[in-house]
Amino acid sequence: MATKDIDWGSLGFGYVQTDFSYVSNYKDGKWDEGSLTADHNITLSECAGVLQYAQTVFEGLKAYTTEDGKIVTFRPDLNAQRLNDSAARLEIPTLPEGRFIEAVEKVVKANADWVPPYGSGATLYIRPYIFGFNPVIGVKPADEYQFRILCTPVGPYFKGGAKPITIKVSDFDRAAPHGTGHIKAGLNYAMSLHPIVTAHKEGFDENMYLDAGSRTYVEETGGANFLFVTKEGKVVTPKSNSILPSITRRSLMYVAKEILGLEAEEREIRFDEVKDFAECGLCGTAAVISPVGCINDHGKEIKFPSGMEEMGPTTKKLYETLTGIQMGRIEAPKGWIHVIK
Ligand code: PLP
Ligand code: COI
């Protein structure tokens, strides 16, 4: 077996079918043992819970080839925990202890030839998800579920990779107070489709969502959390109950404080403070850290001093340290790197 003959450098963030997926079924109150499958299609009832009432939750993590040739994942225990938190909120049965990581290990090992080589700029994106399988017509949870993991090699989430992007302040809301913004439910992303299509038509790369209650505070984008750097060099990130607790963001805040010796704070951030920040970035598994050069607020532009050509200096340090840890160039904090093979 050998690494696939793919032009890794030209991959975008799209679906490429790999050799194996993982599948496990929940029926009669329990999960089966689970297994690998080479069948990448699903046959299910026209009335399945997922189709009628969007009962589905998912995760996103990546497998990397390190400098010394190992295949690793980054903090999968946190994805396991978050998938179960998401499931509980949508009345989906949680996975038994250990099952998530065992499944990730199995499916990544089976697709080892699809893990892009070190230095290629690409990674293997791993998408675990659980959805309501059996017919449901009254509004209630399904009784049967499927847990699957698909893998697909990916390049940068935003075209242009590390080049700063331009985003707009959205007039739409992504998540309601006391709603589902803090979990990774498919329905949150359905909510964001019209706003993102609208933003793209207008020439923007992403949306900045404000808090739905008061439209005063910064929340997040459709697929990433915000990090800002103040003019004094402090890293700040929005605190809110309706944003996804990003594993990348939590890791970067630790990197900022414990490795780079920067001040770092999670706090409520008013939108009217943003114009005074020195740098802005979007962080997430898919986005890694994507620098934001400009925010368009209904025609009024906030241009960050870091400009439209390069990442700001602090964002760059954070990016290089995090990717250095993920690719095995920098020693990782204990428990962050999970070796698969
Ligand atoms: N926010 C949203 C809405 C997301 O979809 C994601 C992606 O998972 C993130 C933030 C970043 O989270 P993480 O760093 O755990 O990938
Ligand atoms: C991720 O970063 O893993 C995401 O899920 C974001 C997006 C692709 C939905």
PDB file of C-alpha atoms in Angstrom, residues 29-310:
ATOM      1  CA  GLY A  29     -31.767   0.727  23.024  1.00  0.00           C
ATOM      2  CA  LYS A  30     -28.147  -0.163  22.225  1.00  0.00           C
ATOM      3  CA  TRP A  31     -25.283   0.477  19.831  1.00  0.00           C
ATOM      4  CA  ASP A  32     -23.939  -2.499  17.851  1.00  0.00           C
ATOM      5  CA  GLU A  33     -20.197  -3.231  17.668  1.00  0.00           C
ATOM      6  CA  GLY A  34     -19.595  -1.099  14.595  1.00  0.00           C
ATOM      7  CA  SER A  35     -17.445  -1.929  11.579  1.00  0.00           C
ATOM      8  CA  LEU A  36     -15.723  -0.542   8.521  1.00  0.00           C
ATOM      9  CA  THR A  37     -17.611  -0.373   5.254  1.00  0.00           C
ATOM     10  CA  ALA A  38     -16.618   0.270   1.652  1.00  0.00           C
ATOM     11  CA  ASP A  39     -20.210   1.265   0.866  1.00  0.00           C
ATOM     12  CA  HIS A  40     -20.374   5.044   0.850  1.00  0.00           C
ATOM     13  CA  ASN A  41     -24.097   5.253   0.221  1.00  0.00           C
ATOM     14  CA  ILE A  42     -26.896   5.039   2.763  1.00  0.00           C
ATOM     15  CA  THR A  43     -30.341   3.602   2.079  1.00  0.00           C
ATOM     16  CA  LEU A  44     -32.968   4.816   4.510  1.00  0.00           C
ATOM     17  CA  SER A  45     -36.695   5.435   4.827  1.00  0.00           C
ATOM     18  CA  GLU A  46     -38.163   8.471   3.094  1.00  0.00           C
ATOM     19  CA  CYS A  47     -39.584   9.322   6.515  1.00  0.00           C
ATOM     20  CA  ALA A  48     -36.299   9.013   8.480  1.00  0.00           C
ATOM     21  CA  GLY A  49     -35.965  11.390  11.454  1.00  0.00           C
ATOM     22  CA  VAL A  50     -32.932  13.039   9.900  1.00  0.00           C
ATOM     23  CA  LEU A  51     -34.830  13.866   6.697  1.00  0.00           C
ATOM     24  CA  GLN A  52     -37.993  15.143   8.338  1.00  0.00           C
ATOM     25  CA  TYR A  53     -36.767  16.942  11.449  1.00  0.00           C
ATOM     26  CA  ALA A  54     -33.016  17.375  10.919  1.00  0.00           C
ATOM     27  CA  GLN A  55     -32.094  15.136  13.830  1.00  0.00           C
ATOM     28  CA  THR A  56     -28.364  15.013  13.201  1.00  0.00           C
ATOM     29  CA  VAL A  57     -25.164  16.080  14.954  1.00  0.00           C
ATOM     30  CA  PHE A  58     -21.597  15.936  13.723  1.00  0.00           C
ATOM     31  CA  GLU A  59     -17.936  16.561  14.451  1.00  0.00           C
ATOM     32  CA  GLY A  60     -14.865  17.570  12.478  1.00  0.00           C
ATOM     33  CA  LEU A  61     -11.251  16.652  13.164  1.00  0.00           C
ATOM     34  CA  LYS A  62      -8.170  15.959  11.088  1.00  0.00           C
ATOM     35  CA  ALA A  63      -5.435  13.350  10.711  1.00  0.00           C
ATOM     36  CA  TYR A  64      -1.947  14.707  10.031  1.00  0.00           C
ATOM     37  CA  THR A  65       1.309  13.143   8.881  1.00  0.00           C
ATOM     38  CA  THR A  66       3.986  14.410  11.244  1.00  0.00           C
ATOM     39  CA  GLU A  67       7.559  15.334  10.364  1.00  0.00           C
ATOM     40  CA  ASP A  68       8.727  11.890  11.532  1.00  0.00           C
ATOM     41  CA  GLY A  69       6.129  10.041   9.452  1.00  0.00           C
ATOM     42  CA  LYS A  70       3.504   9.156  12.068  1.00  0.00           C
ATOM     43  CA  ILE A  71      -0.227   9.586  11.512  1.00  0.00           C
ATOM     44  CA  VAL A  72      -1.805  11.511  14.371  1.00  0.00           C
ATOM     45  CA  THR A  73      -5.022  13.281  15.354  1.00  0.00           C
ATOM     46  CA  PHE A  74      -5.374  16.342  17.547  1.00  0.00           C
ATOM     47  CA  ARG A  75      -7.283  16.138  20.851  1.00  0.00           C
ATOM     48  CA  PRO A  76      -9.943  13.650  19.640  1.00  0.00           C
ATOM     49  CA  ASP A  77     -11.114  13.205  23.241  1.00  0.00           C
ATOM     50  CA  LEU A  78     -12.596  16.713  23.037  1.00  0.00           C
ATOM     51  CA  ASN A  79     -14.463  15.860  19.823  1.00  0.00           C
ATOM     52  CA  ALA A  80     -15.798  12.716  21.510  1.00  0.00           C
ATOM     53  CA  GLN A  81     -17.066  14.747  24.438  1.00  0.00           C
ATOM     54  CA  ARG A  82     -18.593  17.447  22.231  1.00  0.00           C
ATOM     55  CA  LEU A  83     -20.361  14.895  19.991  1.00  0.00           C
ATOM     56  CA  ASN A  84     -22.005  13.394  23.063  1.00  0.00           C
ATOM     57  CA  ASP A  85     -22.956  16.872  24.339  1.00  0.00           C
ATOM     58  CA  SER A  86     -24.497  17.659  20.944  1.00  0.00           C
ATOM     59  CA  ALA A  87     -26.316  14.309  20.848  1.00  0.00           C
ATOM     60  CA  ALA A  88     -27.810  14.788  24.319  1.00  0.00           C
ATOM     61  CA  ARG A  89     -29.251  18.180  23.313  1.00  0.00           C
ATOM     62  CA  LEU A  90     -31.060  16.650  20.304  1.00  0.00           C
ATOM     63  CA  GLU A  91     -32.274  13.524  22.183  1.00  0.00           C
ATOM     64  CA  ILE A  92     -29.858  11.346  20.211  1.00  0.00           C
ATOM     65  CA  PRO A  93     -28.304   8.451  22.181  1.00  0.00           C
ATOM     66  CA  THR A  94     -24.709   9.169  23.207  1.00  0.00           C
ATOM     67  CA  LEU A  95     -21.836   6.851  22.271  1.00  0.00           C
ATOM     68  CA  PRO A  96     -20.399   4.502  24.894  1.00  0.00           C
ATOM     69  CA  GLU A  97     -17.096   5.498  26.527  1.00  0.00           C
ATOM     70  CA  GLY A  98     -14.157   4.888  24.188  1.00  0.00           C
ATOM     71  CA  ARG A  99     -16.245   4.182  21.094  1.00  0.00           C
ATOM     72  CA  PHE A 100     -15.550   7.471  19.301  1.00  0.00           C
ATOM     73  CA  ILE A 101     -11.766   7.185  19.511  1.00  0.00           C
ATOM     74  CA  GLU A 102     -11.788   3.487  18.657  1.00  0.00           C
ATOM     75  CA  ALA A 103     -13.841   4.273  15.538  1.00  0.00           C
ATOM     76  CA  VAL A 104     -11.573   7.173  14.514  1.00  0.00           C
ATOM     77  CA  GLU A 105      -8.509   4.941  14.921  1.00  0.00           C
ATOM     78  CA  LYS A 106     -10.063   2.161  12.829  1.00  0.00           C
ATOM     79  CA  VAL A 107     -11.218   4.340   9.963  1.00  0.00           C
ATOM     80  CA  VAL A 108      -8.031   6.410   9.760  1.00  0.00           C
ATOM     81  CA  LYS A 109      -5.844   3.284   9.813  1.00  0.00           C
ATOM     82  CA  ALA A 110      -7.954   1.787   7.035  1.00  0.00           C
ATOM     83  CA  ASN A 111      -7.570   4.998   4.999  1.00  0.00           C
ATOM     84  CA  ALA A 112      -3.872   5.518   5.827  1.00  0.00           C
ATOM     85  CA  ASP A 113      -3.033   5.887   2.111  1.00  0.00           C
ATOM     86  CA  TRP A 114      -5.323   8.900   1.978  1.00  0.00           C
ATOM     87  CA  VAL A 115      -3.564  10.822   4.732  1.00  0.00           C
ATOM     88  CA  PRO A 116      -1.691  13.553   2.854  1.00  0.00           C
ATOM     89  CA  PRO A 117       2.096  13.540   3.278  1.00  0.00           C
ATOM     90  CA  TYR A 118       3.946  15.861   5.641  1.00  0.00           C
ATOM     91  CA  GLY A 119       4.506  19.287   4.141  1.00  0.00           C
ATOM     92  CA  SER A 120       1.848  18.887   1.416  1.00  0.00           C
ATOM     93  CA  GLY A 121      -0.441  21.510   2.944  1.00  0.00           C
ATOM     94  CA  ALA A 122      -3.331  19.008   2.938  1.00  0.00           C
ATOM     95  CA  THR A 123      -4.791  16.863   5.740  1.00  0.00           C
ATOM     96  CA  LEU A 124      -7.332  14.068   6.086  1.00  0.00           C
ATOM     97  CA  TYR A 125     -10.600  15.567   7.336  1.00  0.00           C
ATOM     98  CA  ILE A 126     -12.593  13.192   9.527  1.00  0.00           C
ATOM     99  CA  ARG A 127     -16.338  13.745   9.757  1.00  0.00           C
ATOM    100  CA  PRO A 128     -18.157  11.710  12.437  1.00  0.00           C
ATOM    101  CA  TYR A 129     -21.933  12.097  12.588  1.00  0.00           C
ATOM    102  CA  ILE A 130     -25.023  10.534  14.151  1.00  0.00           C
ATOM    103  CA  PHE A 131     -28.498  10.791  12.683  1.00  0.00           C
ATOM    104  CA  GLY A 132     -32.081   9.607  13.243  1.00  0.00           C
ATOM    105  CA  PHE A 133     -32.608   6.605  10.988  1.00  0.00           C
ATOM    106  CA  ASN A 134     -36.110   5.183  11.340  1.00  0.00           C
ATOM    107  CA  PRO A 135     -39.423   6.710  10.176  1.00  0.00           C
ATOM    108  CA  VAL A 136     -40.768   9.549  12.339  1.00  0.00           C
ATOM    109  CA  ILE A 137     -43.804  11.593  11.395  1.00  0.00           C
ATOM    110  CA  GLY A 138     -45.050  13.069  14.683  1.00  0.00           C
ATOM    111  CA  VAL A 139     -42.467  15.464  16.062  1.00  0.00           C
ATOM    112  CA  LYS A 140     -40.402  13.221  18.319  1.00  0.00           C
ATOM    113  CA  PRO A 141     -36.944  11.662  18.420  1.00  0.00           C
ATOM    114  CA  ALA A 142     -36.199   8.594  16.290  1.00  0.00           C
ATOM    115  CA  ASP A 143     -35.738   5.177  17.957  1.00  0.00           C
ATOM    116  CA  GLU A 144     -32.953   4.054  15.642  1.00  0.00           C
ATOM    117  CA  TYR A 145     -29.753   5.890  14.774  1.00  0.00           C
ATOM    118  CA  GLN A 146     -26.655   5.515  12.684  1.00  0.00           C
ATOM    119  CA  PHE A 147     -23.176   6.701  13.682  1.00  0.00           C
ATOM    120  CA  ARG A 148     -20.872   7.058  10.705  1.00  0.00           C
ATOM    121  CA  ILE A 149     -17.440   8.454  10.059  1.00  0.00           C
ATOM    122  CA  LEU A 150     -16.381   9.508   6.593  1.00  0.00           C
ATOM    123  CA  CYS A 151     -12.881  10.646   5.698  1.00  0.00           C
ATOM    124  CA  THR A 152     -11.870  12.978   2.899  1.00  0.00           C
ATOM    125  CA  PRO A 153      -8.536  14.627   2.067  1.00  0.00           C
ATOM    126  CA  VAL A 154      -8.778  18.414   2.161  1.00  0.00           C
ATOM    127  CA  GLY A 155      -6.791  21.549   1.458  1.00  0.00           C
ATOM    128  CA  PRO A 156      -7.487  25.034   2.873  1.00  0.00           C
ATOM    129  CA  TYR A 157     -11.068  25.946   3.848  1.00  0.00           C
ATOM    130  CA  PHE A 158     -10.771  29.422   2.362  1.00  0.00           C
ATOM    131  CA  LYS A 159      -9.333  29.817  -1.148  1.00  0.00           C
ATOM    132  CA  GLY A 160      -5.943  31.466  -0.880  1.00  0.00           C
ATOM    133  CA  GLY A 161      -5.009  29.639   2.340  1.00  0.00           C
ATOM    134  CA  ALA A 162      -3.298  32.079   4.676  1.00  0.00           C
ATOM    135  CA  LYS A 163      -4.282  35.231   2.751  1.00  0.00           C
ATOM    136  CA  PRO A 164      -6.525  37.569   4.748  1.00  0.00           C
ATOM    137  CA  ILE A 165     -10.228  37.375   3.960  1.00  0.00           C
ATOM    138  CA  THR A 166     -13.055  39.910   4.004  1.00  0.00           C
ATOM    139  CA  ILE A 167     -16.221  39.218   5.968  1.00  0.00           C
ATOM    140  CA  LYS A 168     -19.496  41.052   6.477  1.00  0.00           C
ATOM    141  CA  VAL A 169     -21.649  41.664   9.502  1.00  0.00           C
ATOM    142  CA  SER A 170     -24.736  39.569   8.896  1.00  0.00           C
ATOM    143  CA  ASP A 171     -28.295  40.760   9.400  1.00  0.00           C
ATOM    144  CA  PHE A 172     -29.304  37.142   9.941  1.00  0.00           C
ATOM    145  CA  ASP A 173     -28.916  35.255  13.201  1.00  0.00           C
ATOM    146  CA  ARG A 174     -27.126  31.950  13.404  1.00  0.00           C
ATOM    147  CA  ALA A 175     -28.297  30.815  16.826  1.00  0.00           C
ATOM    148  CA  ALA A 176     -30.925  31.846  19.352  1.00  0.00           C
ATOM    149  CA  PRO A 177     -30.217  32.568  23.008  1.00  0.00           C
ATOM    150  CA  HIS A 178     -30.889  29.265  24.847  1.00  0.00           C
ATOM    151  CA  GLY A 179     -30.987  27.522  21.440  1.00  0.00           C
ATOM    152  CA  THR A 180     -28.474  25.155  19.840  1.00  0.00           C
ATOM    153  CA  GLY A 181     -25.568  27.456  18.921  1.00  0.00           C
ATOM    154  CA  HIS A 182     -23.282  25.756  21.458  1.00  0.00           C
ATOM    155  CA  ILE A 183     -23.608  22.300  19.882  1.00  0.00           C
ATOM    156  CA  LYS A 184     -22.648  20.959  16.489  1.00  0.00           C
ATOM    157  CA  ALA A 185     -26.114  20.265  15.079  1.00  0.00           C
ATOM    158  CA  GLY A 186     -26.704  20.130  11.329  1.00  0.00           C
ATOM    159  CA  LEU A 187     -29.629  22.508  11.789  1.00  0.00           C
ATOM    160  CA  ASN A 188     -27.274  25.372  12.762  1.00  0.00           C
ATOM    161  CA  TYR A 189     -25.541  25.014   9.415  1.00  0.00           C
ATOM    162  CA  ALA A 190     -28.832  24.860   7.505  1.00  0.00           C
ATOM    163  CA  MET A 191     -29.623  28.199   9.185  1.00  0.00           C
ATOM    164  CA  SER A 192     -26.384  29.645   7.831  1.00  0.00           C
ATOM    165  CA  LEU A 193     -26.797  28.597   4.189  1.00  0.00           C
ATOM    166  CA  HIS A 194     -28.877  31.533   2.972  1.00  0.00           C
ATOM    167  CA  PRO A 195     -26.652  34.052   4.790  1.00  0.00           C
ATOM    168  CA  ILE A 196     -23.465  32.503   3.359  1.00  0.00           C
ATOM    169  CA  VAL A 197     -24.827  32.347  -0.193  1.00  0.00           C
ATOM    170  CA  THR A 198     -25.892  35.986   0.200  1.00  0.00           C
ATOM    171  CA  ALA A 199     -22.452  36.978   1.538  1.00  0.00           C
ATOM    172  CA  HIS A 200     -20.681  35.187  -1.314  1.00  0.00           C
ATOM    173  CA  LYS A 201     -22.916  36.885  -3.908  1.00  0.00           C
ATOM    174  CA  GLU A 202     -21.931  40.206  -2.394  1.00  0.00           C
ATOM    175  CA  GLY A 203     -18.240  39.296  -2.648  1.00  0.00           C
ATOM    176  CA  PHE A 204     -17.557  38.397   1.014  1.00  0.00           C
ATOM    177  CA  ASP A 205     -15.897  35.228   2.260  1.00  0.00           C
ATOM    178  CA  GLU A 206     -17.900  34.742   5.464  1.00  0.00           C
ATOM    179  CA  ASN A 207     -20.394  36.271   7.888  1.00  0.00           C
ATOM    180  CA  MET A 208     -19.805  37.716  11.306  1.00  0.00           C
ATOM    181  CA  TYR A 209     -22.841  36.910  13.449  1.00  0.00           C
ATOM    182  CA  LEU A 210     -23.744  39.125  16.368  1.00  0.00           C
ATOM    183  CA  ASP A 211     -25.667  37.930  19.418  1.00  0.00           C
ATOM    184  CA  ALA A 212     -29.285  37.406  18.423  1.00  0.00           C
ATOM    185  CA  GLY A 213     -30.704  38.931  21.606  1.00  0.00           C
ATOM    186  CA  SER A 214     -29.167  42.401  21.516  1.00  0.00           C
ATOM    187  CA  ARG A 215     -27.037  42.489  18.326  1.00  0.00           C
ATOM    188  CA  THR A 216     -24.340  44.138  20.428  1.00  0.00           C
ATOM    189  CA  TYR A 217     -21.776  41.383  20.970  1.00  0.00           C
ATOM    190  CA  VAL A 218     -19.610  39.422  18.555  1.00  0.00           C
ATOM    191  CA  GLU A 219     -20.487  35.738  18.331  1.00  0.00           C
ATOM    192  CA  GLU A 220     -18.787  33.711  15.582  1.00  0.00           C
ATOM    193  CA  THR A 221     -18.925  32.926  11.864  1.00  0.00           C
ATOM    194  CA  GLY A 222     -20.783  30.053  10.211  1.00  0.00           C
ATOM    195  CA  GLY A 223     -17.895  27.639  10.809  1.00  0.00           C
ATOM    196  CA  ALA A 224     -15.272  29.188  13.089  1.00  0.00           C
ATOM    197  CA  ASN A 225     -14.741  31.176  16.304  1.00  0.00           C
ATOM    198  CA  PHE A 226     -13.097  34.610  16.403  1.00  0.00           C
ATOM    199  CA  LEU A 227      -9.746  35.547  17.882  1.00  0.00           C
ATOM    200  CA  PHE A 228      -8.705  39.183  18.113  1.00  0.00           C
ATOM    201  CA  VAL A 229      -5.435  40.774  19.133  1.00  0.00           C
ATOM    202  CA  THR A 230      -5.612  44.118  20.893  1.00  0.00           C
ATOM    203  CA  LYS A 231      -3.168  46.948  20.136  1.00  0.00           C
ATOM    204  CA  GLU A 232      -1.433  46.020  23.412  1.00  0.00           C
ATOM    205  CA  GLY A 233      -0.861  42.474  22.118  1.00  0.00           C
ATOM    206  CA  LYS A 234      -3.494  40.704  24.230  1.00  0.00           C
ATOM    207  CA  VAL A 235      -5.401  37.831  22.625  1.00  0.00           C
ATOM    208  CA  VAL A 236      -9.155  38.055  23.207  1.00  0.00           C
ATOM    209  CA  THR A 237     -11.978  35.766  22.139  1.00  0.00           C
ATOM    210  CA  PRO A 238     -15.762  36.078  22.547  1.00  0.00           C
ATOM    211  CA  LYS A 239     -17.470  34.408  25.468  1.00  0.00           C
ATOM    212  CA  SER A 240     -21.050  33.392  24.742  1.00  0.00           C
ATOM    213  CA  ASN A 241     -23.407  30.525  25.504  1.00  0.00           C
ATOM    214  CA  SER A 242     -24.574  30.414  21.906  1.00  0.00           C
ATOM    215  CA  ILE A 243     -21.279  29.791  20.100  1.00  0.00           C
ATOM    216  CA  LEU A 244     -19.575  26.471  19.481  1.00  0.00           C
ATOM    217  CA  PRO A 245     -16.819  25.767  22.039  1.00  0.00           C
ATOM    218  CA  SER A 246     -14.081  25.454  19.414  1.00  0.00           C
ATOM    219  CA  ILE A 247     -11.311  23.017  20.242  1.00  0.00           C
ATOM    220  CA  THR A 248      -8.918  25.057  18.096  1.00  0.00           C
ATOM    221  CA  ARG A 249      -9.820  28.225  20.007  1.00  0.00           C
ATOM    222  CA  ARG A 250      -9.405  26.543  23.401  1.00  0.00           C
ATOM    223  CA  SER A 251      -6.016  25.200  22.257  1.00  0.00           C
ATOM    224  CA  LEU A 252      -4.881  28.565  20.892  1.00  0.00           C
ATOM    225  CA  MET A 253      -5.781  30.349  24.110  1.00  0.00           C
ATOM    226  CA  TYR A 254      -3.587  27.832  25.957  1.00  0.00           C
ATOM    227  CA  VAL A 255      -0.791  28.277  23.395  1.00  0.00           C
ATOM    228  CA  ALA A 256      -1.018  32.066  23.739  1.00  0.00           C
ATOM    229  CA  LYS A 257      -0.774  31.979  27.528  1.00  0.00           C
ATOM    230  CA  GLU A 258       1.366  28.966  28.332  1.00  0.00           C
ATOM    231  CA  ILE A 259       3.694  28.720  25.347  1.00  0.00           C
ATOM    232  CA  LEU A 260       3.947  32.242  23.928  1.00  0.00           C
ATOM    233  CA  GLY A 261       3.591  34.036  27.258  1.00  0.00           C
ATOM    234  CA  LEU A 262       0.882  36.370  25.966  1.00  0.00           C
ATOM    235  CA  GLU A 263      -2.066  37.684  27.868  1.00  0.00           C
ATOM    236  CA  ALA A 264      -5.218  35.908  26.700  1.00  0.00           C
ATOM    237  CA  GLU A 265      -8.808  36.381  27.788  1.00  0.00           C
ATOM    238  CA  GLU A 266     -12.222  34.939  26.930  1.00  0.00           C
ATOM    239  CA  ARG A 267     -14.783  37.665  27.534  1.00  0.00           C
ATOM    240  CA  GLU A 268     -17.825  39.317  26.013  1.00  0.00           C
ATOM    241  CA  ILE A 269     -16.677  41.451  23.093  1.00  0.00           C
ATOM    242  CA  ARG A 270     -18.851  44.343  21.946  1.00  0.00           C
ATOM    243  CA  PHE A 271     -18.949  44.849  18.195  1.00  0.00           C
ATOM    244  CA  ASP A 272     -18.078  48.529  18.670  1.00  0.00           C
ATOM    245  CA  GLU A 273     -14.709  47.492  20.167  1.00  0.00           C
ATOM    246  CA  VAL A 274     -13.661  45.586  17.040  1.00  0.00           C
ATOM    247  CA  LYS A 275     -12.497  48.690  15.140  1.00  0.00           C
ATOM    248  CA  ASP A 276      -9.811  49.192  17.796  1.00  0.00           C
ATOM    249  CA  PHE A 277      -8.218  45.736  17.497  1.00  0.00           C
ATOM    250  CA  ALA A 278      -4.910  45.156  15.709  1.00  0.00           C
ATOM    251  CA  GLU A 279      -5.596  41.683  14.294  1.00  0.00           C
ATOM    252  CA  CYS A 280      -8.518  39.396  13.663  1.00  0.00           C
ATOM    253  CA  GLY A 281      -8.611  35.710  12.803  1.00  0.00           C
ATOM    254  CA  LEU A 282     -11.092  32.853  12.413  1.00  0.00           C
ATOM    255  CA  CYS A 283     -10.180  29.609  14.095  1.00  0.00           C
ATOM    256  CA  GLY A 284     -11.459  26.085  13.718  1.00  0.00           C
ATOM    257  CA  THR A 285     -10.453  22.644  12.529  1.00  0.00           C
ATOM    258  CA  ALA A 286     -11.292  23.434   8.909  1.00  0.00           C
ATOM    259  CA  ALA A 287     -10.198  27.083   9.027  1.00  0.00           C
ATOM    260  CA  VAL A 288      -7.058  26.448  11.215  1.00  0.00           C
ATOM    261  CA  ILE A 289      -6.484  30.205  11.665  1.00  0.00           C
ATOM    262  CA  SER A 290      -7.662  32.292   8.752  1.00  0.00           C
ATOM    263  CA  PRO A 291      -6.701  35.947   9.052  1.00  0.00           C
ATOM    264  CA  VAL A 292      -9.426  38.537   8.522  1.00  0.00           C
ATOM    265  CA  GLY A 293      -8.197  41.729   6.851  1.00  0.00           C
ATOM    266  CA  CYS A 294     -11.462  43.629   6.611  1.00  0.00           C
ATOM    267  CA  ILE A 295     -14.938  43.550   8.162  1.00  0.00           C
ATOM    268  CA  ASN A 296     -17.725  45.245   6.255  1.00  0.00           C
ATOM    269  CA  ASP A 297     -20.452  46.620   8.505  1.00  0.00           C
ATOM    270  CA  HIS A 298     -23.256  47.694   6.172  1.00  0.00           C
ATOM    271  CA  GLY A 299     -20.855  49.517   3.860  1.00  0.00           C
ATOM    272  CA  LYS A 300     -18.568  50.822   6.593  1.00  0.00           C
ATOM    273  CA  GLU A 301     -15.197  49.076   6.475  1.00  0.00           C
ATOM    274  CA  ILE A 302     -13.097  48.086   9.454  1.00  0.00           C
ATOM    275  CA  LYS A 303      -9.607  47.517   8.095  1.00  0.00           C
ATOM    276  CA  PHE A 304      -7.127  45.870  10.419  1.00  0.00           C
ATOM    277  CA  PRO A 305      -3.595  47.287  10.529  1.00  0.00           C
ATOM    278  CA  SER A 306      -2.277  43.843   9.515  1.00  0.00           C
ATOM    279  CA  GLY A 307      -3.687  44.505   6.015  1.00  0.00           C
ATOM    280  CA  MET A 308      -4.849  42.261   3.169  1.00  0.00           C
ATOM    281  CA  GLU A 309      -1.542  40.642   2.231  1.00  0.00           C
ATOM    282  CA  GLU A 310      -0.240  38.870   5.335  1.00  0.00           C
TER     283      GLU A 310
END
